XYZ file of C-alpha atoms in Angstrom:
742
model
C 29.141 46.990 -3.241
C 27.460 43.874 -4.628
C 24.840 44.237 -7.332
C 21.306 43.368 -6.172
C 19.169 41.029 -8.253
C 15.622 39.656 -7.962
C 14.985 36.031 -8.885
C 11.608 34.338 -9.280
C 11.653 30.651 -8.350
C 8.921 28.103 -9.055
C 9.324 24.861 -7.124
C 7.482 21.644 -7.935
C 7.192 18.500 -5.876
C 6.043 17.785 -2.343
C 6.277 21.418 -1.281
C 2.937 22.127 0.386
C 1.804 20.963 3.799
C 5.304 19.969 4.839
C 6.716 23.128 6.445
C 8.442 24.316 3.297
C 7.467 27.997 3.403
C 8.831 28.534 6.952
C 12.007 26.721 5.877
C 12.325 29.083 2.907
C 11.795 32.136 5.134
C 14.378 31.067 7.700
C 16.913 30.186 5.012
C 16.416 33.433 3.068
C 16.670 35.601 6.188
C 19.862 33.809 7.264
C 21.360 34.727 3.875
C 20.335 38.372 4.143
C 17.776 38.090 1.348
C 14.438 39.891 1.147
C 11.239 38.948 -0.640
C 8.388 36.508 -0.168
C 7.216 32.915 -0.595
C 3.693 31.689 -1.280
C 1.726 28.638 -2.386
C 0.660 29.033 -6.007
C -1.780 26.290 -6.924
C 0.188 23.080 -6.607
C 3.621 24.721 -6.639
C 5.516 27.221 -4.495
C 6.569 30.620 -5.833
C 9.466 32.621 -4.375
C 10.592 36.179 -5.118
C 13.998 36.811 -3.589
C 16.220 39.908 -3.801
C 19.888 40.023 -2.861
C 23.382 39.553 -4.201
C 23.946 36.797 -6.727
C 26.076 34.617 -4.430
C 23.384 34.543 -1.722
C 20.735 33.723 -4.329
C 22.823 30.795 -5.591
C 23.190 29.497 -2.032
C 19.420 29.802 -1.578
C 18.818 27.758 -4.709
C 21.136 25.006 -3.482
C 19.518 24.915 -0.045
C 16.044 24.745 -1.586
C 17.034 21.605 -3.464
C 18.451 20.122 -0.236
C 15.378 20.851 1.931
C 14.877 18.184 4.628
C 12.160 15.512 4.633
C 9.203 15.559 4.246
C 9.900 18.228 1.608
C 10.713 16.739 -1.799
C 11.690 19.328 -4.418
C 11.476 17.739 -7.866
C 12.033 20.717 -10.107
C 13.276 24.287 -9.712
C 12.508 26.837 -12.416
C 14.072 30.262 -12.045
C 14.208 33.507 -13.955
C 15.590 36.933 -13.230
C 12.865 39.563 -13.040
C 13.016 43.355 -12.719
C 14.548 44.423 -9.428
C 12.092 44.599 -6.549
C 12.788 46.088 -3.133
C 11.394 44.385 -0.043
C 11.806 45.284 3.621
C 12.116 41.687 4.839
C 11.397 38.113 3.774
C 7.975 36.674 4.624
C 5.329 34.112 3.701
C 2.323 35.711 2.025
C -1.209 34.596 1.184
C -1.607 31.767 -1.326
C -3.137 32.249 -4.759
C -3.702 30.624 -8.100
C -5.243 27.513 -9.546
C -3.448 24.139 -9.322
C -0.696 23.984 -11.932
C 1.152 20.774 -11.181
C -0.568 19.297 -8.129
C 1.301 17.113 -5.690
C -0.862 16.618 -2.637
C 0.934 15.744 0.606
C 0.323 12.396 2.282
C -0.733 11.991 5.899
C 2.321 12.035 8.173
C 2.597 10.155 11.477
C 3.198 12.019 14.731
C 6.787 13.314 14.799
C 9.271 12.884 17.704
C 8.947 16.544 18.743
C 5.159 16.383 19.035
C 5.406 13.030 20.773
C 7.691 14.578 23.385
C 5.255 17.448 23.984
C 2.362 15.005 24.253
C 3.900 13.482 27.390
C 5.326 16.695 28.897
C 3.081 17.891 31.739
C 4.536 21.393 31.433
C 3.640 21.717 27.752
C 0.302 23.184 26.729
C -0.201 20.293 24.287
C 0.072 17.701 27.082
C -2.214 14.735 26.308
C -3.953 16.582 23.486
C -4.848 13.817 20.983
C -4.831 16.021 17.858
C -1.570 17.940 18.162
C 0.578 18.300 15.047
C 3.133 20.583 13.420
C 4.533 21.257 9.958
C 6.332 17.896 10.073
C 3.334 15.723 10.960
C -0.425 15.326 11.006
C -3.238 14.572 8.546
C -2.985 15.931 5.012
C -4.492 13.753 2.263
C -7.518 12.750 4.345
C -8.582 16.345 5.126
C -7.540 18.544 2.149
C -10.313 19.786 -0.135
C -8.104 21.479 -2.719
C -4.776 23.136 -3.334
C -3.173 25.507 -2.430
C -2.813 23.765 0.931
C -4.111 26.289 3.447
C -6.309 25.811 6.499
C -9.497 27.188 4.832
C -9.179 24.453 2.172
C -9.107 21.639 4.762
C -11.555 20.268 7.298
C -9.578 22.225 9.904
C -11.404 25.329 8.674
C -13.996 24.696 11.394
C -11.369 25.325 14.064
C -10.070 28.942 14.078
C -6.701 29.341 15.780
C -6.645 30.568 19.356
C -4.235 33.458 20.200
C -1.452 31.115 21.354
C -1.673 28.908 18.263
C -1.843 32.020 16.080
C 1.421 33.256 17.600
C 3.082 29.919 16.825
C 1.672 30.025 13.292
C 3.268 33.439 12.668
C 6.594 32.796 14.430
C 9.267 31.895 11.868
C 11.393 30.319 14.579
C 8.595 27.987 15.664
C 8.231 24.607 13.979
C 4.471 25.236 13.797
C 4.970 28.309 11.633
C 2.438 28.055 8.802
C 1.372 24.622 10.016
C -2.142 24.356 8.599
C -3.291 21.562 10.946
C -1.930 22.981 14.204
C -4.323 23.320 17.136
C -4.650 22.756 20.859
C -7.341 21.844 23.364
C -8.572 25.453 23.340
C -9.235 25.673 19.596
C -8.967 22.265 17.950
C -11.011 19.093 17.503
C -12.342 17.399 20.629
C -12.382 13.709 21.505
C -15.670 12.361 22.807
C -16.900 9.005 24.077
C -20.276 7.723 22.886
C -22.215 4.778 24.277
C -25.742 3.723 23.364
C -25.946 6.777 21.119
C -25.215 9.243 23.937
C -22.076 11.299 24.520
C -20.710 10.397 27.936
C -17.259 11.966 28.161
C -14.985 14.477 26.439
C -11.322 15.459 26.343
C -9.037 14.066 29.044
C -11.856 12.059 30.600
C -12.582 10.369 27.267
C -8.898 9.431 26.902
C -8.837 7.973 30.418
C -12.011 5.985 29.721
C -10.578 4.639 26.455
C -7.436 3.446 28.224
C -9.406 1.847 31.059
C -11.866 0.060 28.762
C -9.247 -1.358 26.404
C -7.072 -2.370 29.339
C -10.067 -4.230 30.802
C -10.488 -6.274 27.606
C -13.241 -4.387 25.791
C -13.497 -3.926 22.018
C -13.942 -0.224 21.236
C -14.527 1.723 18.027
C -12.248 4.671 17.221
C -12.342 7.437 14.626
C -8.778 7.491 13.333
C -6.945 9.472 10.633
C -8.465 7.770 7.601
C -11.551 6.028 8.951
C -13.157 4.204 11.836
C -11.328 1.302 13.466
C -11.913 -1.435 16.032
C -9.376 -1.700 18.834
C -8.709 -4.259 21.555
C -5.862 -5.811 23.503
C -3.843 -8.227 21.431
C -2.602 -10.257 24.392
C -6.022 -11.514 25.510
C -7.205 -14.507 23.529
C -10.887 -14.206 24.396
C -10.936 -10.514 23.403
C -9.320 -11.151 20.005
C -11.743 -14.026 19.341
C -14.621 -11.676 20.166
C -13.263 -9.217 17.591
C -13.008 -11.993 14.987
C -16.650 -12.921 15.528
C -17.661 -9.275 15.257
C -15.883 -8.846 11.895
C -16.710 -12.351 10.587
C -12.961 -12.757 10.115
C -12.162 -16.373 10.858
C -8.466 -16.717 10.180
C -7.017 -13.670 8.410
C -4.141 -12.224 10.470
C -4.461 -9.037 12.475
C -1.694 -6.472 12.979
C -0.515 -5.252 16.372
C 0.140 -1.642 17.327
C 2.865 -1.169 19.946
C 4.009 1.956 21.737
C 7.688 1.868 20.796
C 10.462 0.066 18.968
C 11.438 -1.463 22.299
C 8.002 -3.087 22.514
C 8.250 -4.233 18.894
C 11.598 -5.899 19.671
C 9.861 -8.012 22.327
C 7.569 -9.527 19.712
C 9.726 -9.741 16.580
C 13.244 -10.123 15.245
C 13.723 -6.680 13.707
C 16.189 -5.914 10.933
C 17.580 -2.444 10.286
C 15.163 -2.171 7.366
C 12.247 -3.098 9.636
C 13.213 -0.373 12.100
C 13.564 2.177 9.323
C 10.100 1.378 7.977
C 8.476 1.316 11.417
C 9.788 4.787 12.284
C 9.240 6.327 8.845
C 6.798 9.250 8.458
C 4.329 6.950 6.684
C 4.184 4.722 9.785
C 2.973 1.612 7.929
C 2.237 -1.833 9.273
C 5.498 -3.747 8.805
C 5.440 -7.528 8.428
C 8.248 -8.815 10.647
C 9.575 -12.213 11.720
C 7.820 -13.098 15.018
C 9.737 -14.502 17.978
C 6.775 -16.743 18.712
C 3.397 -17.328 17.149
C 0.410 -15.472 18.603
C -2.291 -17.896 17.518
C -5.390 -15.760 17.826
C -3.659 -12.808 16.129
C -1.633 -14.354 13.296
C -1.621 -18.135 13.172
C 0.297 -20.200 10.634
C 1.839 -17.285 8.733
C 5.538 -16.379 8.396
C 5.211 -12.713 9.423
C 3.506 -10.662 12.126
C 2.237 -7.188 11.291
C 3.585 -4.556 13.690
C 3.224 -0.780 13.652
C 3.796 2.241 15.848
C 1.123 4.810 16.749
C 0.431 7.022 13.710
C -1.376 9.689 15.768
C -1.269 11.339 19.175
C -4.453 9.549 20.243
C -2.986 6.117 19.574
C 0.264 7.135 21.231
C -1.683 7.954 24.403
C -3.715 4.746 24.147
C -0.747 2.393 23.707
C 1.158 4.173 26.464
C -1.783 3.868 28.846
C -2.818 0.274 28.121
C 0.795 -0.953 28.119
C -0.002 -3.918 25.901
C 0.016 -4.535 22.146
C -3.273 -3.571 20.513
C -5.135 -5.166 17.642
C -6.220 -2.264 15.412
C -8.349 -3.078 12.374
C -10.901 -1.326 10.174
C -14.440 -1.109 11.576
C -16.275 -3.036 8.873
C -17.027 -6.557 7.771
C -14.140 -8.183 5.914
C -14.360 -7.126 2.264
C -16.550 -4.062 2.837
C -15.503 -0.438 2.192
C -13.930 1.520 5.051
C -16.305 3.598 7.166
C -15.198 7.208 7.286
C -18.394 9.273 7.390
C -19.756 9.994 10.864
C -23.385 9.129 10.121
C -22.572 5.758 8.517
C -20.141 4.887 11.299
C -22.671 5.694 14.008
C -25.266 3.484 12.312
C -22.747 0.637 12.060
C -21.776 1.148 15.709
C -25.399 0.787 16.809
C -26.223 -2.096 14.458
C -23.316 -4.216 15.683
C -23.935 -3.490 19.349
C -20.451 -2.207 20.071
C -20.404 -0.732 23.553
C -18.069 2.229 23.137
C -17.200 4.686 20.360
C -14.418 7.268 20.620
C -14.951 9.886 17.958
C -14.148 13.522 17.189
C -15.632 16.499 15.376
C -13.083 16.761 12.538
C -14.447 15.477 9.223
C -12.579 12.909 7.130
C -12.868 13.777 3.428
C -11.529 10.523 2.011
C -10.695 7.124 3.530
C -7.217 5.695 3.988
C -6.459 2.282 5.436
C -3.200 1.497 7.230
C -0.470 0.776 4.681
C 1.304 -2.584 4.830
C 4.921 -3.200 3.782
C 7.574 -5.873 4.185
C 11.340 -5.676 3.985
C 13.237 -8.423 2.173
C 16.797 -7.295 2.840
C 17.131 -4.065 0.799
C 13.913 -4.714 -1.143
C 10.684 -3.006 -0.023
C 7.662 -5.184 -0.697
C 4.559 -2.988 -0.722
C 1.548 -5.066 0.305
C -1.002 -2.252 0.623
C -0.302 1.329 -0.461
C -2.554 3.676 1.463
C -2.131 5.971 4.502
C 1.215 7.747 4.427
C 1.752 7.094 0.706
C -1.447 8.285 -0.960
C -1.863 10.363 -3.052
C 1.792 10.759 -4.007
C 2.793 9.623 -7.503
C 4.585 6.297 -7.826
C 6.296 7.358 -11.058
C 7.483 10.755 -12.253
C 9.097 11.789 -15.502
C 7.057 9.374 -17.625
C 5.571 10.173 -21.007
C 2.962 12.916 -20.728
C -0.740 12.268 -21.189
C -3.941 12.189 -19.155
C -5.673 8.863 -18.698
C -7.420 6.641 -16.164
C -6.479 2.993 -15.593
C -9.078 0.839 -13.822
C -7.004 -1.952 -12.225
C -8.498 -5.362 -11.404
C -11.352 -6.686 -9.250
C -9.274 -8.152 -6.426
C -7.158 -5.626 -4.526
C -8.704 -2.936 -6.744
C -6.781 0.186 -7.587
C -6.883 2.880 -10.228
C -4.229 5.153 -11.681
C -4.505 8.698 -13.001
C -1.778 10.308 -15.095
C -0.855 13.904 -15.850
C 2.319 15.841 -16.662
C 4.456 12.692 -16.593
C 3.250 11.640 -13.141
C 1.431 8.381 -12.421
C -0.858 8.548 -9.382
C -2.061 5.103 -8.244
C -4.998 5.115 -5.837
C -6.104 2.230 -3.646
C -9.602 0.906 -2.971
C -9.553 -0.895 0.400
C -11.971 -3.719 -0.519
C -12.609 -6.060 -3.442
C -15.174 -5.116 -6.105
C -17.849 -7.578 -5.053
C -21.096 -5.653 -4.690
C -22.908 -2.451 -5.598
C -21.669 -0.541 -2.543
C -18.030 -1.264 -3.358
C -18.586 -0.304 -7.014
C -20.090 3.036 -6.053
C -17.320 3.673 -3.517
C -14.748 2.923 -6.234
C -16.333 5.341 -8.716
C -16.689 8.007 -6.019
C -12.993 7.700 -5.160
C -11.993 8.043 -8.822
C -14.143 11.159 -9.203
C -12.729 12.617 -5.982
C -9.151 12.089 -7.175
C -9.905 13.589 -10.578
C -11.206 16.705 -8.851
C -8.436 16.731 -6.244
C -5.669 16.486 -8.832
C -7.430 18.500 -11.531
C -7.100 15.656 -14.046
C -9.599 15.080 -16.863
C -8.691 11.748 -18.494
C -8.686 11.634 -22.273
C -8.761 7.828 -22.434
C -9.368 4.799 -20.210
C -7.443 1.524 -19.875
C -8.913 -1.689 -18.428
C -8.044 -5.340 -17.977
C -8.724 -7.741 -20.832
C -11.069 -9.891 -18.695
C -14.594 -9.668 -20.173
C -16.300 -10.271 -16.818
C -14.263 -8.028 -14.520
C -16.397 -5.438 -12.753
C -13.521 -2.957 -13.115
C -13.556 -3.521 -16.887
C -17.324 -2.982 -17.040
C -17.012 0.219 -15.021
C -14.275 1.414 -17.369
C -16.467 0.690 -20.377
C -19.298 2.620 -18.748
C -17.107 5.645 -18.042
C -15.714 5.520 -21.576
C -19.217 5.556 -23.060
C -20.535 8.231 -20.683
C -17.593 10.545 -21.323
C -17.146 9.786 -25.001
C -13.434 8.943 -24.675
C -11.441 5.995 -26.102
C -11.120 2.682 -24.250
C -8.065 0.424 -24.418
C -7.516 -3.015 -22.921
C -4.302 -4.681 -21.814
C -3.670 -8.268 -20.755
C -3.477 -8.789 -16.987
C 0.051 -10.185 -16.704
C 1.476 -7.807 -19.285
C 0.250 -4.978 -17.030
C 1.984 -6.611 -14.055
C 5.273 -6.643 -15.945
C 4.839 -3.094 -17.211
C 4.266 -1.844 -13.657
C 7.855 -2.815 -12.847
C 9.171 -1.244 -16.040
C 7.335 1.961 -15.092
C 8.720 2.006 -11.546
C 12.317 1.509 -12.615
C 12.228 3.415 -15.894
C 13.346 0.335 -17.832
C 13.800 0.358 -21.577
C 14.774 -2.359 -24.008
C 13.796 -6.003 -23.727
C 13.025 -7.669 -20.395
C 11.915 -11.158 -19.389
C 9.043 -10.894 -16.916
C 8.240 -13.859 -14.689
C 4.681 -13.091 -13.588
C 3.353 -15.494 -10.969
C -0.093 -15.014 -9.461
C -3.404 -16.751 -8.897
C -5.497 -15.750 -11.882
C -5.763 -13.536 -14.954
C -7.541 -13.764 -18.286
C -5.188 -14.812 -21.059
C -5.274 -13.859 -24.722
C -6.286 -17.462 -25.521
C -9.305 -17.389 -23.209
C -7.728 -19.598 -20.521
C -6.617 -18.592 -17.040
C -2.969 -17.540 -16.917
C -0.715 -16.916 -13.939
C 2.556 -18.813 -14.351
C 3.918 -16.604 -17.109
C 7.207 -15.899 -18.852
C 6.686 -12.767 -20.922
C 9.119 -10.952 -23.164
C 8.354 -7.249 -22.897
C 9.729 -4.497 -25.093
C 7.976 -1.165 -25.217
C 4.260 -1.901 -25.322
C 4.796 -5.244 -27.055
C 4.336 -8.590 -25.308
C 5.350 -12.093 -26.362
C 4.337 -15.077 -24.240
C 7.677 -16.875 -24.164
C 6.593 -19.636 -21.806
C 4.378 -20.682 -18.936
C 3.467 -23.302 -16.398
C 1.594 -26.094 -18.142
C -2.155 -25.535 -18.235
C -4.182 -28.212 -16.460
C -7.933 -28.636 -16.073
C -9.404 -27.458 -12.774
C -12.909 -27.466 -11.424
C -14.033 -23.921 -12.144
C -15.794 -21.187 -10.242
C -14.624 -18.864 -7.491
C -14.957 -21.677 -4.960
C -12.018 -23.501 -6.582
C -9.701 -20.692 -5.464
C -10.777 -21.286 -1.875
C -10.838 -25.092 -1.857
C -7.191 -26.018 -2.266
C -7.994 -29.689 -1.730
C -9.841 -29.733 -5.071
C -6.815 -28.244 -6.799
C -4.535 -30.764 -5.088
C -6.654 -33.735 -6.137
C -6.981 -32.360 -9.680
C -3.171 -32.192 -9.788
C -2.983 -35.878 -8.877
C -5.440 -36.729 -11.656
C -3.400 -34.627 -14.105
C -0.169 -36.381 -13.052
C -1.761 -39.835 -13.368
C -1.488 -40.515 -9.644
C -3.998 -41.979 -7.215
C -4.857 -41.488 -3.553
C -7.149 -43.101 -1.007
C -8.850 -39.767 -0.291
C -12.587 -40.434 -0.706
C -12.988 -37.172 -2.638
C -10.522 -38.233 -5.349
C -13.093 -40.209 -7.346
C -15.562 -37.339 -7.329
C -12.964 -34.877 -8.601
C -11.692 -37.306 -11.258
C -15.206 -37.984 -12.513
C -16.080 -34.294 -12.655
C -12.904 -33.525 -14.605
C -13.536 -36.409 -17.019
C -17.071 -35.183 -17.629
C -15.860 -31.635 -18.158
C -18.278 -30.339 -15.524
C -17.556 -26.641 -14.986
C -13.859 -27.044 -15.782
C -11.297 -24.446 -16.817
C -7.745 -24.711 -18.097
C -5.438 -22.964 -15.674
C -1.700 -22.227 -15.684
C -1.634 -20.063 -12.540
C 1.322 -20.441 -10.194
C -0.939 -19.585 -7.263
C -2.930 -22.765 -7.833
C 0.301 -24.806 -7.868
C 1.098 -23.383 -4.418
C -2.410 -24.361 -3.284
C -1.872 -27.888 -4.627
C 1.399 -28.270 -2.744
C -0.081 -27.011 0.532
C -2.999 -29.439 0.248
C -0.898 -32.436 -0.802
C 1.503 -31.820 2.102
C -1.511 -31.597 4.458
C -0.612 -28.062 5.546
C -3.890 -26.415 4.537
C -6.920 -27.547 2.569
C -8.850 -24.275 2.393
C -8.065 -20.621 1.747
C -10.148 -18.865 4.393
C -8.519 -15.680 3.134
C -6.519 -14.901 0.018
C -3.137 -16.641 0.003
C -3.577 -18.618 3.238
C -2.379 -21.912 1.744
C 0.627 -20.253 0.102
C 1.528 -18.583 3.410
C 1.376 -21.938 5.205
C 3.709 -23.398 2.583
C 6.110 -20.477 2.968
C 5.996 -20.798 6.752
C 6.951 -24.484 6.513
C 9.875 -23.591 4.239
C 10.956 -20.834 6.647
C 10.997 -23.354 9.494
C 13.150 -25.713 7.420
C 15.709 -22.955 6.832
C 15.720 -21.902 10.485
C 16.346 -25.480 11.581
C 19.113 -25.919 9.003
C 17.291 -28.697 7.182
C 18.124 -29.784 3.648
C 15.538 -29.154 0.961
C 14.176 -32.222 -0.798
C 15.457 -32.413 -4.407
C 12.221 -31.587 -6.221
C 12.000 -30.274 -9.760
C 9.774 -29.146 -12.600
C 10.431 -30.437 -16.113
C 11.234 -27.864 -18.795
C 10.317 -28.584 -22.407
C 10.322 -26.382 -25.489
C 7.025 -26.702 -27.321
C 5.988 -24.624 -30.338
C 8.614 -22.013 -29.564
C 7.627 -21.661 -25.901
C 9.223 -22.842 -22.662
C 6.690 -25.035 -20.854
C 7.133 -26.009 -17.217
C 5.599 -29.423 -16.610
C 4.426 -30.148 -13.071
C 3.868 -33.937 -13.112
C 7.268 -34.854 -11.645
C 6.966 -32.167 -8.968
C 3.525 -33.409 -7.908
C 4.743 -37.005 -7.787
C 7.769 -36.036 -5.694
C 5.608 -34.127 -3.209
C 3.450 -37.157 -2.430
C 6.085 -39.879 -2.727
C 9.432 -38.447 -1.552
C 10.899 -39.241 1.844
C 11.535 -36.369 4.224
C 9.640 -33.962 6.409
C 6.877 -31.626 5.317
C 9.176 -28.677 5.994
C 11.934 -30.137 3.793
C 9.399 -30.768 1.028
C 8.068 -27.212 1.301
C 11.579 -25.782 0.950
C 12.273 -28.120 -1.965
C 9.092 -26.932 -3.682
C 10.231 -23.299 -3.514
C 13.689 -24.136 -4.818
C 12.273 -26.121 -7.718
C 10.569 -22.943 -8.914
C 13.723 -20.873 -8.340
C 15.772 -23.330 -10.404
C 13.267 -23.229 -13.244
C 13.251 -19.409 -13.335
C 17.043 -19.318 -13.578
C 17.175 -22.007 -16.277
C 14.481 -20.232 -18.300
C 16.251 -16.876 -18.002
C 19.454 -18.472 -19.309
C 17.640 -19.886 -22.324
C 15.974 -16.554 -23.113
C 19.298 -14.704 -23.049
C 17.811 -11.430 -21.782
C 19.839 -9.252 -19.417
C 16.889 -7.647 -17.580
C 14.626 -9.904 -15.504
C 11.383 -8.814 -13.845
C 9.808 -10.705 -10.935
C 6.206 -9.718 -10.245
C 2.719 -11.005 -9.482
C 1.243 -11.764 -6.073
C 3.272 -14.964 -5.579
C 6.371 -12.780 -5.144
C 5.008 -11.483 -1.844
C 6.460 -14.829 -0.714
C 9.746 -13.884 0.966
C 11.611 -17.100 0.194
C 10.529 -17.127 -3.444
C 11.542 -13.482 -3.957
C 14.835 -13.585 -2.051
C 16.172 -16.890 -3.353
C 15.111 -16.194 -6.948
C 16.761 -12.785 -6.929
C 19.945 -14.158 -5.349
C 20.176 -16.990 -7.872
C 19.604 -14.682 -10.842
C 22.079 -12.098 -9.551
C 24.762 -14.782 -9.266
C 24.171 -15.462 -12.971
C 24.704 -11.718 -13.667
C 21.104 -10.888 -14.514
C 19.755 -7.477 -13.532
C 16.709 -8.192 -11.393
C 13.788 -5.814 -10.809
C 10.571 -6.002 -8.814
C 7.816 -3.771 -7.513
C 8.706 -1.520 -4.582
C 6.400 1.495 -4.847
C 3.186 -0.406 -5.592
C 2.156 -3.969 -4.691
C 3.379 -6.797 -6.896
C -0.132 -8.236 -6.609
C -3.243 -6.873 -8.268
C -3.070 -3.717 -6.133
C -0.290 -2.501 -8.437
C -1.716 -3.542 -11.769
C -3.303 -0.159 -12.548
C 0.179 1.386 -12.691
C 1.128 -1.034 -15.479
C -2.134 -0.378 -17.291
C -1.498 3.370 -17.143
C 2.064 2.910 -18.412
C 0.715 0.837 -21.293
C -1.792 3.554 -22.151
C 0.869 6.261 -22.183
C 3.086 4.189 -24.485
C 0.186 3.742 -26.889
C 0.336 7.491 -27.414
């Protein structure tokens, strides 16, 4: 007879809110083990009794638990023998020990099947979920993750749902968000401040109204959204006027991969991202341009329904839908019912489809892009928050404040780095207060009390001022780190790099240690040390925020800098202003060079939204490649000056305005001139590890061709994949810097 033992397991990772306890019960019972499993703060505790071989098998199976479970660490110890009659899940207890909150998970295939099955009791119920799907991050108050600690506590389970909750063989066993039409949240339609329909009738009205070309407002998983047909030009233009969003692209929600294939050329990576549990917007290559939706850009945002409601809506309308946040461009997301209702009335929207489940914290739709095997994270939000981007780092508790554009913050504890995203720029008092509220909410949610704060070096960043305020209020130390150094360190943090690395950091702005604007940087990074090994030559630009929008000014300033002339009537004004030093700044940002090229090639003269000119330049280069055209032989000049590699732009500017060839060939040549200069600089630096980061590397051609060229030269190339390479990921690098400082 085998000897019986009792083992206590503690499991860390993504182990709550993902169906892990039922999995443990089923596995233990199949092995003939007895005992129990429970949530203990932010971890899961197991007591299991049985023979040693069965206990070893259990341990192995725990580590191999299927997605969305992610077991990071298993701690076990033998305890005095305990006798149990069976194996069961028991009531949770304890304070958070090592919190890892689950992210929101898109509707799973099993629930989707039930949603459309007339014989199933969940048929057409817009809030169905199970242990493998449903809201998590947006509704959890605290750990342990149990229904009473979520906004589902207002919806007691009906007898049928209770039976499913207790049935180990049912995939809804211990599903904390499960519900049905008899006991769960209810959909309602509101117009002119009055409720007009509920339940099935509200769904039917939503389908009919959107199908007819109306713009409606919807309470979604992480906030309120505006929805309309994407195949009706006049409807999309109406939505643009409503949001004051002149040219920025919209994304389209489609019902299935089959529908996505009709609009875009999908790669295997695209399909994998589209059907992933995070269900992000995926930027794909369009088969044809949809002008009112996404004009003049190389990619079209596509995503599948993240919830049962949207699955029903896309299935009923049978057309791609524009789905966007219900706010003015640049404003915080609306997620509180009272504020949303006021906005609904103030903007004279005809129809609101809402529900009676509270949203605790906002989450925008995440945006990603696949460049072959590389995942380019554009916006890290729903489906990814609040999971850590880095684990196993140096321990310490701190708060990093990010930057003002694409603001983010990062909290650290127990070797985990938790970046959070603020879905609007820090431009006004309301966005500042929303940012501080989100930081406080995360600190409480994760149980983290920062012992120091890290900010950007920029003396006029709002995020830096807020960090200084928090530091003074809390009486904790404040550190500052240079903008582009933080960009480079974010990649080192993601990939766990050590030793020396050459970081090519290309973006549109950033305060340098010399008081000028940087952004075309070659940095040598080792530990927390930074050496500026080179950069794009700094040229005078007409200053102010408006210069980042008016690419034509940057283009004309480039001509003045290169000693070239043009018949453009504005040239003399720009030249005179530069000569007089009127509101000028010295700028070495790669983003402004992209703006110059777009303006000089007459592709775009204004950035109506961030990066529009650069996207137009990329799109022209993409067209050249698709048509098999040859890139014009353009180049930057590399000179070593005072121990630094300086990239001079004069020859490149001259070639852009004087060379023969098409605009598309010139655009492709421009990209390849930068690629060539990166490779030549890397050779001269003699460093094995190369980092490519900064917002310019959202450009697919720049990223792909630079990586390919460096790889051929046997460099090891790294970029951001878990956080954006733009300013949305900078807080991760700041946090990493702070941890290295000790």
